[in-house]
mmCIF file of C-alpha atoms in Angstrom:
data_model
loop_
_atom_site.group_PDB
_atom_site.id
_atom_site.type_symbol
_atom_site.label_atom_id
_atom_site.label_comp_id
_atom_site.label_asym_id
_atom_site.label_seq_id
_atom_site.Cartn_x
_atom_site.Cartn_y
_atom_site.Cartn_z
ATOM 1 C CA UNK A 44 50.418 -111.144 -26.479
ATOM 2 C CA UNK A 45 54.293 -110.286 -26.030
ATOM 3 C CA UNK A 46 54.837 -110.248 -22.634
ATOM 4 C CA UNK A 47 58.446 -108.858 -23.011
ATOM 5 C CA UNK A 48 57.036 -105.578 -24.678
ATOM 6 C CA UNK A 49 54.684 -105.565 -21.937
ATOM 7 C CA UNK A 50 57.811 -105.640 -19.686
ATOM 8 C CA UNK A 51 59.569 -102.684 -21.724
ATOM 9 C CA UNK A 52 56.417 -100.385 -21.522
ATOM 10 C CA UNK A 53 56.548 -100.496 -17.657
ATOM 11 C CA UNK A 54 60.176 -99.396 -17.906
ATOM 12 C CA UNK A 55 58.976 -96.783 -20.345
ATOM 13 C CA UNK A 56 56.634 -95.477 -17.679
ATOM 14 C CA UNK A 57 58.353 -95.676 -14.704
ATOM 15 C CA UNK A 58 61.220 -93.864 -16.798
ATOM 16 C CA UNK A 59 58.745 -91.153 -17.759
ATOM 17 C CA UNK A 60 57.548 -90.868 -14.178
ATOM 18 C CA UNK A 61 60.967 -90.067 -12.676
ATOM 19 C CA UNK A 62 61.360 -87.301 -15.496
ATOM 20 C CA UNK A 63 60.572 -83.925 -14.400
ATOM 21 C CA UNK A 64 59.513 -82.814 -17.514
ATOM 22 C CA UNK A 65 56.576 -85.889 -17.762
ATOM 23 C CA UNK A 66 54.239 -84.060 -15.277
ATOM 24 C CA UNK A 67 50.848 -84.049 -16.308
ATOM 25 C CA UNK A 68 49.164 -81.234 -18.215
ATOM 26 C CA UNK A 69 46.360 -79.512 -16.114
ATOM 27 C CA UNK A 70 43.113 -80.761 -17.774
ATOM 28 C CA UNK A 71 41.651 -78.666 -19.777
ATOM 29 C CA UNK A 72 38.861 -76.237 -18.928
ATOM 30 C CA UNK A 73 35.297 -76.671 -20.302
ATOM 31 C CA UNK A 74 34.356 -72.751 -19.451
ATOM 32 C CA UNK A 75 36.955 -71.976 -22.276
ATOM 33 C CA UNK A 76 34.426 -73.149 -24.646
ATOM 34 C CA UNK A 77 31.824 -70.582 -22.724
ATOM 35 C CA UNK A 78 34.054 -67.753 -23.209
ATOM 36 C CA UNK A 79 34.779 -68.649 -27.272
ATOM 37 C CA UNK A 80 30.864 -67.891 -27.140
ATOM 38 C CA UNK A 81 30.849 -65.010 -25.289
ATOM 39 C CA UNK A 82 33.556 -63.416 -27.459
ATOM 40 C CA UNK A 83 31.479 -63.940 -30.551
ATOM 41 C CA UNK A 84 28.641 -62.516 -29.024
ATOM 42 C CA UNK A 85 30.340 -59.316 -27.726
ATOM 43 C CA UNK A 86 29.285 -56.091 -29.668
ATOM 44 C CA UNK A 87 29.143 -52.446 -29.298
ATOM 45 C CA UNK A 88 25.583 -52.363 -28.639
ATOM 46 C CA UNK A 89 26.183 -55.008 -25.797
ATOM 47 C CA UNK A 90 29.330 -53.000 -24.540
ATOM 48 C CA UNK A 91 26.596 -49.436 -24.842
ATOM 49 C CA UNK A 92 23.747 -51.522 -22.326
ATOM 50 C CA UNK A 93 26.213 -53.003 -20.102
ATOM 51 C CA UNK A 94 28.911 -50.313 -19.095
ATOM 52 C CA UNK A 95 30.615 -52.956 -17.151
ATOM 53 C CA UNK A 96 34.224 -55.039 -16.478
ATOM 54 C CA UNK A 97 33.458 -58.826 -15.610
ATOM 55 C CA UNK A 98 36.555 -60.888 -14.186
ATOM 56 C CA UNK A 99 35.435 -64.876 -13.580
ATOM 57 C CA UNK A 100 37.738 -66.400 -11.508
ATOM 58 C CA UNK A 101 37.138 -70.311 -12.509
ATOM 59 C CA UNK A 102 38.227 -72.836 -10.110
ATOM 60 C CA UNK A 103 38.786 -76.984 -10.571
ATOM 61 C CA UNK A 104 38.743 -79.076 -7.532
ATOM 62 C CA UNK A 105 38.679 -75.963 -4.935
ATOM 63 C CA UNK A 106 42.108 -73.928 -6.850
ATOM 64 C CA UNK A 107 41.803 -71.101 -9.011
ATOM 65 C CA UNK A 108 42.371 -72.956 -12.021
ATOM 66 C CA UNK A 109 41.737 -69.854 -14.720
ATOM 67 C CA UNK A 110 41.045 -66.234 -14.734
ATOM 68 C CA UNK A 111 38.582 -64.630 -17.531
ATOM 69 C CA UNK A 112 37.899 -61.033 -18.178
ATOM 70 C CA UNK A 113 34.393 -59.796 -20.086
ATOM 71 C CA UNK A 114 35.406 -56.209 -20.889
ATOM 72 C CA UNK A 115 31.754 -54.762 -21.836
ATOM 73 C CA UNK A 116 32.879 -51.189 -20.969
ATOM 74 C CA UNK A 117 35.468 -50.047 -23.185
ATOM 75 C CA UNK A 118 35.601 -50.249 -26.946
ATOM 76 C CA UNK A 119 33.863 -52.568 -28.958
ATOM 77 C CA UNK A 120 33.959 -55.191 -26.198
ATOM 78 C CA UNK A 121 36.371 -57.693 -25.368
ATOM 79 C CA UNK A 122 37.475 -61.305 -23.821
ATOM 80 C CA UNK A 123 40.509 -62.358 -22.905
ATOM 81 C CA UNK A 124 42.347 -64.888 -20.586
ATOM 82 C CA UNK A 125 43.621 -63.169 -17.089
ATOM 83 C CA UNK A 126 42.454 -60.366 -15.592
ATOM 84 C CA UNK A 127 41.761 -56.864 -16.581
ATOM 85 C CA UNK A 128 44.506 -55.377 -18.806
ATOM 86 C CA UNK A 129 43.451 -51.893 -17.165
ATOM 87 C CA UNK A 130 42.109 -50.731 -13.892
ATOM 88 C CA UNK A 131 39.544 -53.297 -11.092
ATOM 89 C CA UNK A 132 37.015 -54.787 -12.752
ATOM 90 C CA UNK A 133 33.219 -53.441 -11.485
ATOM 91 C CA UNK A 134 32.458 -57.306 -10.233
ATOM 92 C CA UNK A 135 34.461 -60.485 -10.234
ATOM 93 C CA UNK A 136 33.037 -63.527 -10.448
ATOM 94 C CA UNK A 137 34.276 -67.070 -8.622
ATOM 95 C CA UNK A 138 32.583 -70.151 -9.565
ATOM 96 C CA UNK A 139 34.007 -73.989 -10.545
ATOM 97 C CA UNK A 140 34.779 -74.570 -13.983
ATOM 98 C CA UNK A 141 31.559 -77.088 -14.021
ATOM 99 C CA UNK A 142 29.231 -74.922 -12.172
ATOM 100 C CA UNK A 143 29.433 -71.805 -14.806
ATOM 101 C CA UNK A 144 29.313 -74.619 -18.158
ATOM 102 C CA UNK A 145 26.013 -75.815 -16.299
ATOM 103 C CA UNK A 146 24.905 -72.093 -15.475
ATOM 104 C CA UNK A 147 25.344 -71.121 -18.955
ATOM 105 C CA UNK A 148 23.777 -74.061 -20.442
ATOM 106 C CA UNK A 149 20.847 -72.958 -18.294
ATOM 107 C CA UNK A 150 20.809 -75.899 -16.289
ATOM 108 C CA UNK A 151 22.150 -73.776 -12.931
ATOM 109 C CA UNK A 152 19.862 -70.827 -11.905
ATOM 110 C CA UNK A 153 22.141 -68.167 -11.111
ATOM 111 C CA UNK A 154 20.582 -67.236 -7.796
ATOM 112 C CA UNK A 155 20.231 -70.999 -6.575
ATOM 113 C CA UNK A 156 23.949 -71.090 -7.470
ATOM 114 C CA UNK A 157 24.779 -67.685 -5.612
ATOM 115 C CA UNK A 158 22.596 -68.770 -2.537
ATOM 116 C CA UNK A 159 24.517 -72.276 -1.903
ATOM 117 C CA UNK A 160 27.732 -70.987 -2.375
ATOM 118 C CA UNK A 161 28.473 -71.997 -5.956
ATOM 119 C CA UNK A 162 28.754 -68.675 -7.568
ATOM 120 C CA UNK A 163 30.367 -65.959 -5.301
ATOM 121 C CA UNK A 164 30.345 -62.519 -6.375
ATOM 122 C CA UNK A 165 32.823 -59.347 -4.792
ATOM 123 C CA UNK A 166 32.300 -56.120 -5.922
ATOM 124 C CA UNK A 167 28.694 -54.206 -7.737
ATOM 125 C CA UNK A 168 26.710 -57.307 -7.024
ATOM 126 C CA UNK A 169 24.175 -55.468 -9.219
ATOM 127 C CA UNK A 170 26.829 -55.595 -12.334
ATOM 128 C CA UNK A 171 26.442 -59.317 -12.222
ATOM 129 C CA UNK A 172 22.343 -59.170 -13.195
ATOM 130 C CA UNK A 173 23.666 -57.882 -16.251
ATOM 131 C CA UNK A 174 25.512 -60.956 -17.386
ATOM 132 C CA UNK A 175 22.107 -63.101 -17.835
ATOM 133 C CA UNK A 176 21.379 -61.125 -20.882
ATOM 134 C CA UNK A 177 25.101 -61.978 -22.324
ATOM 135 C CA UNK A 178 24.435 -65.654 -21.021
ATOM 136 C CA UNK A 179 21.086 -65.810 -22.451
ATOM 137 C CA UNK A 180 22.478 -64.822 -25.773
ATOM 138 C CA UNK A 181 25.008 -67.541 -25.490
ATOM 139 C CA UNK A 182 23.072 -70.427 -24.202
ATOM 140 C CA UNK A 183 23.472 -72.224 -27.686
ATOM 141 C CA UNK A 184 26.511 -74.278 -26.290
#
């Protein structure tokens, strides 16, 4: 091949390393994907049975890389990126981005996960029982 355009891509990437403005996107999130499903499967009925605020804080590589909220108490249901847009939420969820695609894709139990340290839950721990029902229903990923 040409080695002199060899030669004038390194000084196109050493250029774009000094730049401030090259920095690396954060890799995407796979959970995203998990919540697209959850928000389709959100209903009033669902909202009715659970009576509940859900905020997942997702983490990549041991940072809080995301924040989630699964509003199931007010309305018709809703999920959005961040946390609550009004009042605590009822139990908050922490758990690597990985670890809750796996435990939605049924391939984590939930109370292995808990129990090791995977999944750690603050607030009604008793709120959080209620999610297998929404993660059954979305286990189609």
């Amino acid at each position: 091949g040409n080695i002199m355009l060899a030669q004038k891509l390194q000084g196109i990437f050493s250029a774009a390393a000094k730049t401030p403005a090259a920095k690396p996107s954060a890799p995407a999130l796979k959970s995203a994907a998990v919540f697209e499903q959850i928000k389709a499967g959100v209903s009033a009925a669902l909202v009715k049975k659970t009576k509940a605020v859900f905020q997942f804080n997702i983490t990549q590589g041991g940072k809080k890389a995301a924040t989630w909220t699964v509003d199931l108490k007010n309305g018709d249901g809703a999920v959005h990126e961040g946390p609550p847009k009004s009042g605590k939420p009822g139990c908050t969820l922490t758990i690597a981005d990985d670890d809750l695609v796996a435990l939605t894709a049924g391939k984590l139990d939930a109370m292995k996960a808990f129990m090791s340290g995977k999944l750690k839950v603050s607030g009604n721990i008793m709120l959080a029982q209620k999610l297998s029902s929404l993660f059954s229903a979305n286990a189609k990923l």
